[in-house]
mmCIF file of C-alpha atoms in Angstrom:
data_model
loop_
_atom_site.group_PDB
_atom_site.id
_atom_site.type_symbol
_atom_site.label_atom_id
_atom_site.label_comp_id
_atom_site.label_asym_id
_atom_site.label_seq_id
_atom_site.Cartn_x
_atom_site.Cartn_y
_atom_site.Cartn_z
ATOM 1 C CA UNK A 1077 0.000 0.000 0.000
ATOM 2 C CA UNK A 1078 2.798 2.415 0.855
ATOM 3 C CA UNK A 1079 4.540 1.720 -2.470
ATOM 4 C CA UNK A 1080 1.283 2.249 -4.351
ATOM 5 C CA UNK A 1081 0.565 5.649 -2.793
ATOM 6 C CA UNK A 1082 3.955 7.185 -2.082
ATOM 7 C CA UNK A 1083 6.177 6.158 -4.968
ATOM 8 C CA UNK A 1084 5.945 6.719 -8.712
ATOM 9 C CA UNK A 1085 3.941 3.532 -9.123
ATOM 10 C CA UNK A 1086 1.804 2.756 -12.147
ATOM 11 C CA UNK A 1087 -1.249 2.933 -9.937
ATOM 12 C CA UNK A 1088 -0.492 6.562 -9.006
ATOM 13 C CA UNK A 1089 0.291 7.394 -12.622
ATOM 14 C CA UNK A 1090 -3.114 6.104 -13.698
ATOM 15 C CA UNK A 1091 -4.818 7.834 -10.800
ATOM 16 C CA UNK A 1092 -3.216 11.243 -11.442
ATOM 17 C CA UNK A 1093 -4.055 10.999 -15.145
ATOM 18 C CA UNK A 1094 -7.690 10.297 -14.303
ATOM 19 C CA UNK A 1095 -7.696 13.348 -11.997
ATOM 20 C CA UNK A 1096 -6.315 15.614 -14.769
ATOM 21 C CA UNK A 1097 -3.016 16.017 -12.910
ATOM 22 C CA UNK A 1098 -0.102 16.461 -15.290
ATOM 23 C CA UNK A 1099 3.623 17.301 -15.267
ATOM 24 C CA UNK A 1100 4.236 15.371 -12.048
ATOM 25 C CA UNK A 1101 7.794 15.735 -10.725
ATOM 26 C CA UNK A 1102 8.811 14.172 -7.401
ATOM 27 C CA UNK A 1103 11.990 13.977 -5.363
ATOM 28 C CA UNK A 1104 13.217 10.811 -3.631
ATOM 29 C CA UNK A 1105 12.648 10.316 0.082
ATOM 30 C CA UNK A 1106 15.311 12.254 1.994
ATOM 31 C CA UNK A 1107 16.105 11.821 5.685
ATOM 32 C CA UNK A 1108 15.761 15.025 7.714
ATOM 33 C CA UNK A 1109 17.980 15.861 10.729
ATOM 34 C CA UNK A 1110 15.160 14.989 13.157
ATOM 35 C CA UNK A 1111 14.734 11.500 11.720
ATOM 36 C CA UNK A 1112 11.638 12.134 9.592
ATOM 37 C CA UNK A 1113 11.775 11.605 5.836
ATOM 38 C CA UNK A 1114 10.627 14.228 3.331
ATOM 39 C CA UNK A 1115 9.452 13.997 -0.270
ATOM 40 C CA UNK A 1116 8.323 16.928 -2.453
ATOM 41 C CA UNK A 1117 6.045 16.760 -5.483
ATOM 42 C CA UNK A 1118 5.137 19.460 -7.996
ATOM 43 C CA UNK A 1119 2.425 19.118 -10.606
ATOM 44 C CA UNK A 1120 -0.245 20.958 -12.567
ATOM 45 C CA UNK A 1121 -3.980 20.429 -12.000
ATOM 46 C CA UNK A 1122 -6.372 21.001 -14.906
ATOM 47 C CA UNK A 1123 -9.474 22.735 -13.501
ATOM 48 C CA UNK A 1124 -13.046 22.857 -14.803
ATOM 49 C CA UNK A 1125 -14.155 25.731 -12.571
ATOM 50 C CA UNK A 1126 -14.392 29.058 -14.459
ATOM 51 C CA UNK A 1127 -13.885 30.987 -11.205
ATOM 52 C CA UNK A 1128 -10.439 29.475 -10.550
ATOM 53 C CA UNK A 1129 -8.957 29.471 -14.052
ATOM 54 C CA UNK A 1130 -8.053 26.680 -16.446
ATOM 55 C CA UNK A 1131 -5.173 25.215 -14.406
ATOM 56 C CA UNK A 1132 -3.095 25.727 -11.305
ATOM 57 C CA UNK A 1133 0.382 24.691 -10.223
ATOM 58 C CA UNK A 1134 0.555 22.823 -6.916
ATOM 59 C CA UNK A 1135 3.226 21.728 -4.457
ATOM 60 C CA UNK A 1136 2.805 18.709 -2.200
ATOM 61 C CA UNK A 1137 5.148 18.051 0.724
ATOM 62 C CA UNK A 1138 4.973 14.510 2.094
ATOM 63 C CA UNK A 1139 6.474 13.718 5.505
ATOM 64 C CA UNK A 1140 7.058 10.124 6.639
ATOM 65 C CA UNK A 1141 7.419 10.324 10.404
ATOM 66 C CA UNK A 1142 10.181 8.527 12.230
ATOM 67 C CA UNK A 1143 7.606 6.666 14.379
ATOM 68 C CA UNK A 1144 6.697 4.585 11.301
ATOM 69 C CA UNK A 1145 7.869 0.955 11.206
ATOM 70 C CA UNK A 1146 8.464 -0.952 7.991
ATOM 71 C CA UNK A 1147 5.724 -3.488 7.178
ATOM 72 C CA UNK A 1148 3.997 -2.639 10.482
ATOM 73 C CA UNK A 1149 2.872 0.973 10.582
ATOM 74 C CA UNK A 1150 3.157 4.026 8.299
ATOM 75 C CA UNK A 1151 2.251 7.588 9.233
ATOM 76 C CA UNK A 1152 2.465 10.153 6.424
ATOM 77 C CA UNK A 1153 1.367 13.790 6.388
ATOM 78 C CA UNK A 1154 0.814 15.527 3.054
ATOM 79 C CA UNK A 1155 0.594 19.328 2.778
ATOM 80 C CA UNK A 1156 -0.897 20.475 -0.547
ATOM 81 C CA UNK A 1157 -0.678 24.109 -1.633
ATOM 82 C CA UNK A 1158 -2.218 25.376 -4.895
ATOM 83 C CA UNK A 1159 -0.511 28.472 -6.293
ATOM 84 C CA UNK A 1160 -2.837 29.907 -8.956
ATOM 85 C CA UNK A 1161 -6.292 29.951 -7.382
ATOM 86 C CA UNK A 1162 -7.956 32.903 -5.598
ATOM 87 C CA UNK A 1163 -6.780 33.399 -1.996
ATOM 88 C CA UNK A 1164 -4.212 30.605 -2.381
ATOM 89 C CA UNK A 1165 -1.907 32.285 0.158
ATOM 90 C CA UNK A 1166 -4.593 32.081 2.863
ATOM 91 C CA UNK A 1167 -4.851 28.295 3.256
ATOM 92 C CA UNK A 1168 -3.484 24.849 2.435
ATOM 93 C CA UNK A 1169 -4.738 21.270 2.764
ATOM 94 C CA UNK A 1170 -3.308 18.773 5.263
ATOM 95 C CA UNK A 1171 -3.949 15.097 4.479
ATOM 96 C CA UNK A 1172 -2.925 12.442 7.012
ATOM 97 C CA UNK A 1173 -2.472 8.802 6.003
ATOM 98 C CA UNK A 1174 -2.276 5.818 8.366
ATOM 99 C CA UNK A 1175 -1.425 2.370 6.987
ATOM 100 C CA UNK A 1176 -1.826 -0.456 9.516
ATOM 101 C CA UNK A 1177 -1.705 -4.185 8.663
ATOM 102 C CA UNK A 1178 -4.796 -6.165 9.592
ATOM 103 C CA UNK A 1179 -3.481 -9.579 8.447
ATOM 104 C CA UNK A 1180 -0.594 -11.029 6.456
ATOM 105 C CA UNK A 1181 -2.195 -10.123 3.132
ATOM 106 C CA UNK A 1182 -4.318 -7.130 4.053
ATOM 107 C CA UNK A 1183 -3.898 -3.696 5.601
ATOM 108 C CA UNK A 1184 -6.108 -0.857 6.712
ATOM 109 C CA UNK A 1185 -5.777 2.615 5.213
ATOM 110 C CA UNK A 1186 -7.183 5.519 7.193
ATOM 111 C CA UNK A 1187 -7.142 9.076 5.813
ATOM 112 C CA UNK A 1188 -8.123 12.302 7.534
ATOM 113 C CA UNK A 1189 -7.967 15.769 6.034
ATOM 114 C CA UNK A 1190 -8.290 19.349 7.202
ATOM 115 C CA UNK A 1191 -7.993 22.914 5.936
ATOM 116 C CA UNK A 1192 -5.247 24.954 7.594
ATOM 117 C CA UNK A 1193 -5.221 28.750 7.418
ATOM 118 C CA UNK A 1194 -2.058 30.832 7.259
ATOM 119 C CA UNK A 1195 -4.158 33.966 7.859
ATOM 120 C CA UNK A 1196 -7.849 34.435 8.534
ATOM 121 C CA UNK A 1197 -9.968 35.635 5.572
ATOM 122 C CA UNK A 1198 -13.339 37.373 5.739
ATOM 123 C CA UNK A 1199 -16.282 35.208 6.738
ATOM 124 C CA UNK A 1200 -17.745 35.228 3.209
ATOM 125 C CA UNK A 1201 -14.400 34.321 1.633
ATOM 126 C CA UNK A 1202 -13.815 31.594 4.209
ATOM 127 C CA UNK A 1203 -17.204 30.005 3.517
ATOM 128 C CA UNK A 1204 -16.472 29.953 -0.229
ATOM 129 C CA UNK A 1205 -13.024 28.442 0.348
ATOM 130 C CA UNK A 1206 -14.376 25.682 2.574
ATOM 131 C CA UNK A 1207 -17.335 24.892 0.342
ATOM 132 C CA UNK A 1208 -15.182 24.417 -2.773
ATOM 133 C CA UNK A 1209 -12.319 22.708 -0.928
ATOM 134 C CA UNK A 1210 -14.428 20.120 0.899
ATOM 135 C CA UNK A 1211 -16.321 19.288 -2.277
ATOM 136 C CA UNK A 1212 -13.066 18.706 -4.180
ATOM 137 C CA UNK A 1213 -11.517 16.682 -1.334
ATOM 138 C CA UNK A 1214 -14.531 14.421 -1.025
ATOM 139 C CA UNK A 1215 -14.527 13.719 -4.753
ATOM 140 C CA UNK A 1216 -10.741 13.094 -4.717
ATOM 141 C CA UNK A 1217 -10.786 10.549 -1.889
ATOM 142 C CA UNK A 1218 -13.914 8.785 -3.135
ATOM 143 C CA UNK A 1219 -12.156 8.130 -6.433
ATOM 144 C CA UNK A 1220 -9.000 7.044 -4.593
ATOM 145 C CA UNK A 1221 -11.033 4.546 -2.593
ATOM 146 C CA UNK A 1222 -12.704 3.211 -5.730
ATOM 147 C CA UNK A 1223 -9.410 2.837 -7.596
ATOM 148 C CA UNK A 1224 -7.760 1.070 -4.648
ATOM 149 C CA UNK A 1225 -10.622 -1.403 -4.426
ATOM 150 C CA UNK A 1226 -10.331 -2.057 -8.145
ATOM 151 C CA UNK A 1227 -6.572 -2.569 -7.787
ATOM 152 C CA UNK A 1228 -7.168 -5.027 -4.950
ATOM 153 C CA UNK A 1229 -9.673 -7.026 -6.980
ATOM 154 C CA UNK A 1230 -7.212 -7.227 -9.886
ATOM 155 C CA UNK A 1231 -4.419 -8.488 -7.635
ATOM 156 C CA UNK A 1232 -6.695 -11.059 -5.967
ATOM 157 C CA UNK A 1233 -8.078 -12.558 -9.193
ATOM 158 C CA UNK A 1234 -7.482 -16.331 -9.427
ATOM 159 C CA UNK A 1235 -4.969 -17.156 -12.139
ATOM 160 C CA UNK A 1236 -5.682 -20.396 -14.021
ATOM 161 C CA UNK A 1237 -3.623 -19.982 -17.171
ATOM 162 C CA UNK A 1238 0.151 -20.448 -16.689
ATOM 163 C CA UNK A 1239 0.710 -17.876 -19.423
ATOM 164 C CA UNK A 1240 -1.252 -15.352 -17.418
ATOM 165 C CA UNK A 1241 0.778 -16.228 -14.345
ATOM 166 C CA UNK A 1242 4.076 -15.600 -16.139
ATOM 167 C CA UNK A 1243 2.667 -12.346 -17.511
ATOM 168 C CA UNK A 1244 1.671 -11.280 -14.007
ATOM 169 C CA UNK A 1245 5.130 -12.101 -12.717
ATOM 170 C CA UNK A 1246 6.673 -10.077 -15.517
ATOM 171 C CA UNK A 1247 4.466 -7.139 -14.704
ATOM 172 C CA UNK A 1248 5.380 -7.357 -11.056
ATOM 173 C CA UNK A 1249 9.078 -7.437 -11.890
ATOM 174 C CA UNK A 1250 8.643 -4.413 -14.142
ATOM 175 C CA UNK A 1251 6.872 -2.546 -11.363
ATOM 176 C CA UNK A 1252 9.678 -3.302 -8.930
ATOM 177 C CA UNK A 1253 12.245 -1.933 -11.361
ATOM 178 C CA UNK A 1254 10.394 1.275 -12.100
ATOM 179 C CA UNK A 1255 9.244 2.025 -8.569
ATOM 180 C CA UNK A 1256 11.097 4.484 -6.415
ATOM 181 C CA UNK A 1257 13.335 3.376 -3.607
ATOM 182 C CA UNK A 1258 11.156 2.760 -0.574
ATOM 183 C CA UNK A 1259 12.436 4.559 2.522
ATOM 184 C CA UNK A 1260 14.140 2.288 5.013
ATOM 185 C CA UNK A 1261 12.395 1.992 8.348
ATOM 186 C CA UNK A 1262 13.002 0.083 11.534
ATOM 187 C CA UNK A 1263 11.340 -3.341 11.652
ATOM 188 C CA UNK A 1264 10.403 -3.025 15.325
ATOM 189 C CA UNK A 1265 7.552 -0.870 16.494
ATOM 190 C CA UNK A 1266 8.158 1.358 19.487
ATOM 191 C CA UNK A 1267 5.812 1.377 22.469
ATOM 192 C CA UNK A 1268 4.760 4.999 21.920
ATOM 193 C CA UNK A 1269 3.222 4.552 18.481
ATOM 194 C CA UNK A 1270 -0.371 4.100 19.658
ATOM 195 C CA UNK A 1271 -1.166 7.678 20.614
ATOM 196 C CA UNK A 1272 -2.053 9.072 17.185
ATOM 197 C CA UNK A 1273 -5.320 10.936 16.859
ATOM 198 C CA UNK A 1274 -7.258 11.409 13.622
ATOM 199 C CA UNK A 1275 -9.904 13.975 12.811
ATOM 200 C CA UNK A 1276 -13.458 13.366 11.620
ATOM 201 C CA UNK A 1277 -14.229 12.128 8.169
ATOM 202 C CA UNK A 1278 -14.830 14.418 5.210
ATOM 203 C CA UNK A 1279 -18.571 13.874 4.873
ATOM 204 C CA UNK A 1280 -19.383 14.935 8.416
ATOM 205 C CA UNK A 1281 -17.272 18.066 8.171
ATOM 206 C CA UNK A 1282 -18.773 19.001 4.842
ATOM 207 C CA UNK A 1283 -22.324 18.765 6.240
ATOM 208 C CA UNK A 1284 -21.319 20.837 9.245
ATOM 209 C CA UNK A 1285 -19.746 23.501 7.046
ATOM 210 C CA UNK A 1286 -22.826 23.589 4.798
ATOM 211 C CA UNK A 1287 -25.084 24.133 7.840
ATOM 212 C CA UNK A 1288 -22.906 27.001 9.010
ATOM 213 C CA UNK A 1289 -22.877 28.475 5.510
ATOM 214 C CA UNK A 1290 -26.679 28.388 5.355
ATOM 215 C CA UNK A 1291 -27.049 30.091 8.737
ATOM 216 C CA UNK A 1292 -24.444 32.682 7.802
ATOM 217 C CA UNK A 1293 -26.167 33.483 4.500
ATOM 218 C CA UNK A 1294 -29.548 33.910 6.253
ATOM 219 C CA UNK A 1295 -28.135 36.253 8.902
ATOM 220 C CA UNK A 1296 -26.233 38.287 6.331
ATOM 221 C CA UNK A 1297 -29.316 38.561 4.121
ATOM 222 C CA UNK A 1298 -31.383 39.951 7.020
ATOM 223 C CA UNK A 1299 -28.739 42.528 7.893
ATOM 224 C CA UNK A 1300 -28.266 43.535 4.273
ATOM 225 C CA UNK A 1301 -32.021 44.068 3.971
ATOM 226 C CA UNK A 1302 -31.969 46.282 7.064
ATOM 227 C CA UNK A 1303 -29.051 48.248 5.651
ATOM 228 C CA UNK A 1304 -30.911 48.789 2.386
ATOM 229 C CA UNK A 1305 -33.964 50.086 4.257
ATOM 230 C CA UNK A 1306 -31.829 52.417 6.369
ATOM 231 C CA UNK A 1307 -30.039 53.707 3.299
ATOM 232 C CA UNK A 1308 -33.347 54.398 1.546
ATOM 233 C CA UNK A 1309 -34.628 56.259 4.623
ATOM 234 C CA UNK A 1310 -31.419 58.257 4.837
ATOM 235 C CA UNK A 1311 -31.662 59.131 1.143
ATOM 236 C CA UNK A 1312 -35.210 60.420 1.655
ATOM 237 C CA UNK A 1313 -34.098 62.474 4.644
ATOM 238 C CA UNK A 1314 -31.229 64.005 2.708
ATOM 239 C CA UNK A 1315 -33.568 64.797 -0.177
ATOM 240 C CA UNK A 1316 -35.885 66.492 2.308
ATOM 241 C CA UNK A 1317 -32.988 68.545 3.687
ATOM 242 C CA UNK A 1318 -31.972 69.626 0.197
ATOM 243 C CA UNK A 1319 -35.542 70.588 -0.682
ATOM 244 C CA UNK A 1320 -35.929 72.542 2.557
ATOM 245 C CA UNK A 1321 -32.651 74.369 1.987
ATOM 246 C CA UNK A 1322 -33.645 75.328 -1.556
ATOM 247 C CA UNK A 1323 -37.090 76.453 -0.424
ATOM 248 C CA UNK A 1324 -35.575 78.505 2.353
ATOM 249 C CA UNK A 1325 -33.176 80.166 -0.077
ATOM 250 C CA UNK A 1326 -35.955 80.968 -2.583
ATOM 251 C CA UNK A 1327 -38.203 82.380 0.122
ATOM 252 C CA UNK A 1328 -35.352 84.465 1.415
ATOM 253 C CA UNK A 1329 -34.816 85.998 -2.039
ATOM 254 C CA UNK A 1330 -38.503 86.634 -2.427
ATOM 255 C CA UNK A 1331 -38.708 88.317 0.950
ATOM 256 C CA UNK A 1332 -35.774 90.555 0.128
ATOM 257 C CA UNK A 1333 -37.423 91.600 -3.132
ATOM 258 C CA UNK A 1334 -40.677 92.210 -1.339
ATOM 259 C CA UNK A 1335 -38.930 94.387 1.247
ATOM 260 C CA UNK A 1336 -37.242 96.419 -1.449
ATOM 261 C CA UNK A 1337 -40.437 96.936 -3.471
ATOM 262 C CA UNK A 1338 -42.944 97.417 -0.675
ATOM 263 C CA UNK A 1339 -41.026 98.266 2.445
ATOM 264 C CA UNK A 1340 -43.925 100.335 3.735
ATOM 265 C CA UNK A 1341 -46.455 97.470 3.518
ATOM 266 C CA UNK A 1342 -44.482 94.664 5.106
ATOM 267 C CA UNK A 1343 -43.086 95.207 8.528
ATOM 268 C CA UNK A 1344 -39.688 94.046 9.664
ATOM 269 C CA UNK A 1345 -41.222 92.174 12.568
ATOM 270 C CA UNK A 1346 -43.301 89.898 10.316
ATOM 271 C CA UNK A 1347 -40.276 89.145 8.142
ATOM 272 C CA UNK A 1348 -38.185 88.265 11.189
ATOM 273 C CA UNK A 1349 -40.889 85.925 12.496
ATOM 274 C CA UNK A 1350 -41.108 84.084 9.159
ATOM 275 C CA UNK A 1351 -37.344 83.805 9.060
ATOM 276 C CA UNK A 1352 -37.313 82.228 12.528
ATOM 277 C CA UNK A 1353 -40.047 79.733 11.594
ATOM 278 C CA UNK A 1354 -38.169 78.604 8.496
ATOM 279 C CA UNK A 1355 -34.920 78.268 10.411
ATOM 280 C CA UNK A 1356 -36.722 76.214 13.078
ATOM 281 C CA UNK A 1357 -38.095 73.829 10.442
ATOM 282 C CA UNK A 1358 -34.684 73.446 8.850
ATOM 283 C CA UNK A 1359 -33.123 72.752 12.247
ATOM 284 C CA UNK A 1360 -35.693 70.010 12.891
ATOM 285 C CA UNK A 1361 -34.909 68.341 9.555
ATOM 286 C CA UNK A 1362 -31.191 68.415 10.350
ATOM 287 C CA UNK A 1363 -31.835 66.939 13.810
ATOM 288 C CA UNK A 1364 -33.815 64.049 12.308
ATOM 289 C CA UNK A 1365 -31.042 63.391 9.809
ATOM 290 C CA UNK A 1366 -28.441 63.254 12.565
ATOM 291 C CA UNK A 1367 -30.574 60.686 14.426
ATOM 292 C CA UNK A 1368 -30.843 58.572 11.268
ATOM 293 C CA UNK A 1369 -27.065 58.680 10.793
ATOM 294 C CA UNK A 1370 -26.547 57.546 14.378
ATOM 295 C CA UNK A 1371 -28.972 54.647 13.857
ATOM 296 C CA UNK A 1372 -27.117 53.648 10.679
ATOM 297 C CA UNK A 1373 -23.809 53.735 12.569
ATOM 298 C CA UNK A 1374 -25.259 51.534 15.346
ATOM 299 C CA UNK A 1375 -26.588 49.006 12.833
ATOM 300 C CA UNK A 1376 -23.195 48.771 11.109
ATOM 301 C CA UNK A 1377 -21.451 48.211 14.452
ATOM 302 C CA UNK A 1378 -23.993 45.510 15.319
ATOM 303 C CA UNK A 1379 -23.446 43.845 11.930
ATOM 304 C CA UNK A 1380 -19.673 43.799 12.464
ATOM 305 C CA UNK A 1381 -20.036 42.299 15.947
ATOM 306 C CA UNK A 1382 -22.414 39.635 14.659
ATOM 307 C CA UNK A 1383 -19.974 38.574 11.923
ATOM 308 C CA UNK A 1384 -17.110 38.477 14.451
ATOM 309 C CA UNK A 1385 -19.205 36.343 16.814
ATOM 310 C CA UNK A 1386 -20.212 33.914 14.058
ATOM 311 C CA UNK A 1387 -16.620 33.612 12.897
ATOM 312 C CA UNK A 1388 -15.400 33.057 16.485
ATOM 313 C CA UNK A 1389 -18.032 30.382 17.192
ATOM 314 C CA UNK A 1390 -17.283 28.614 13.931
ATOM 315 C CA UNK A 1391 -13.521 28.640 14.636
ATOM 316 C CA UNK A 1392 -13.992 27.330 18.197
ATOM 317 C CA UNK A 1393 -16.316 24.580 16.945
ATOM 318 C CA UNK A 1394 -13.737 23.486 14.378
ATOM 319 C CA UNK A 1395 -11.072 23.372 17.112
ATOM 320 C CA UNK A 1396 -13.279 21.236 19.370
ATOM 321 C CA UNK A 1397 -13.861 18.761 16.561
#
């Protein structure tokens, strides 16, 4: 199983071709100073999503931990970083592989995956990243499971024809020659190898993320509707202020003309009283507008706090899981 997944085996070549992964270049397993072994892969992924472009370059760093024991237990972490998709510098994918033998001829493969963030994006951006990423990861590992089961059935087929047997042996010898050098591990398993924790499976996380996305969209829609209503009200208030100011200016000009033409008929006291009434009305309109602006400011602050709270709760829930 380890040779199938973590060397340049024919199985991985077929699998990457079926996933539209091309230009695969990998380094051999190199021993790090701490005892772990590192392997780096670069490749190009052909994409069908118009929002992310036609293709993206990707780098995958595979780490075989020193706790692994040859033919007994393998623990590999794979960090995948895509370089040409939107917000690629915000996150990467961490895939963890456990290979444990269950009998002499069989083993158990357990895979967990998670999204890791280098820096926190906005809530809307984060929901889009997680929705697209979890969908792609689920499709990737479902196909990997299907292809591994098919490979197992091919290897377990009963061979009746001696010619087929010799052909199978030739194919196996060819595979051994073309495969990469498998990293050398200790044959004894240490006593501290049993404390490895894995995260939940992909389907459960995807459903949880979708539920959060739905709740987030509903809350944001309500607040956006409130903001639209407040903006419309503010626009009407501002239009009222502008109309009042223009009316006041026109009346002021008319009163001045009237005073110049008929100063004997219109008293200064009446003009002063009208001027005070108009100023009082204008002051009331301005006061109402200031109140509306304060309400708009309060609603924006409340919207920001709500988004921060949702983001904090979602982050803490992901940590607990």
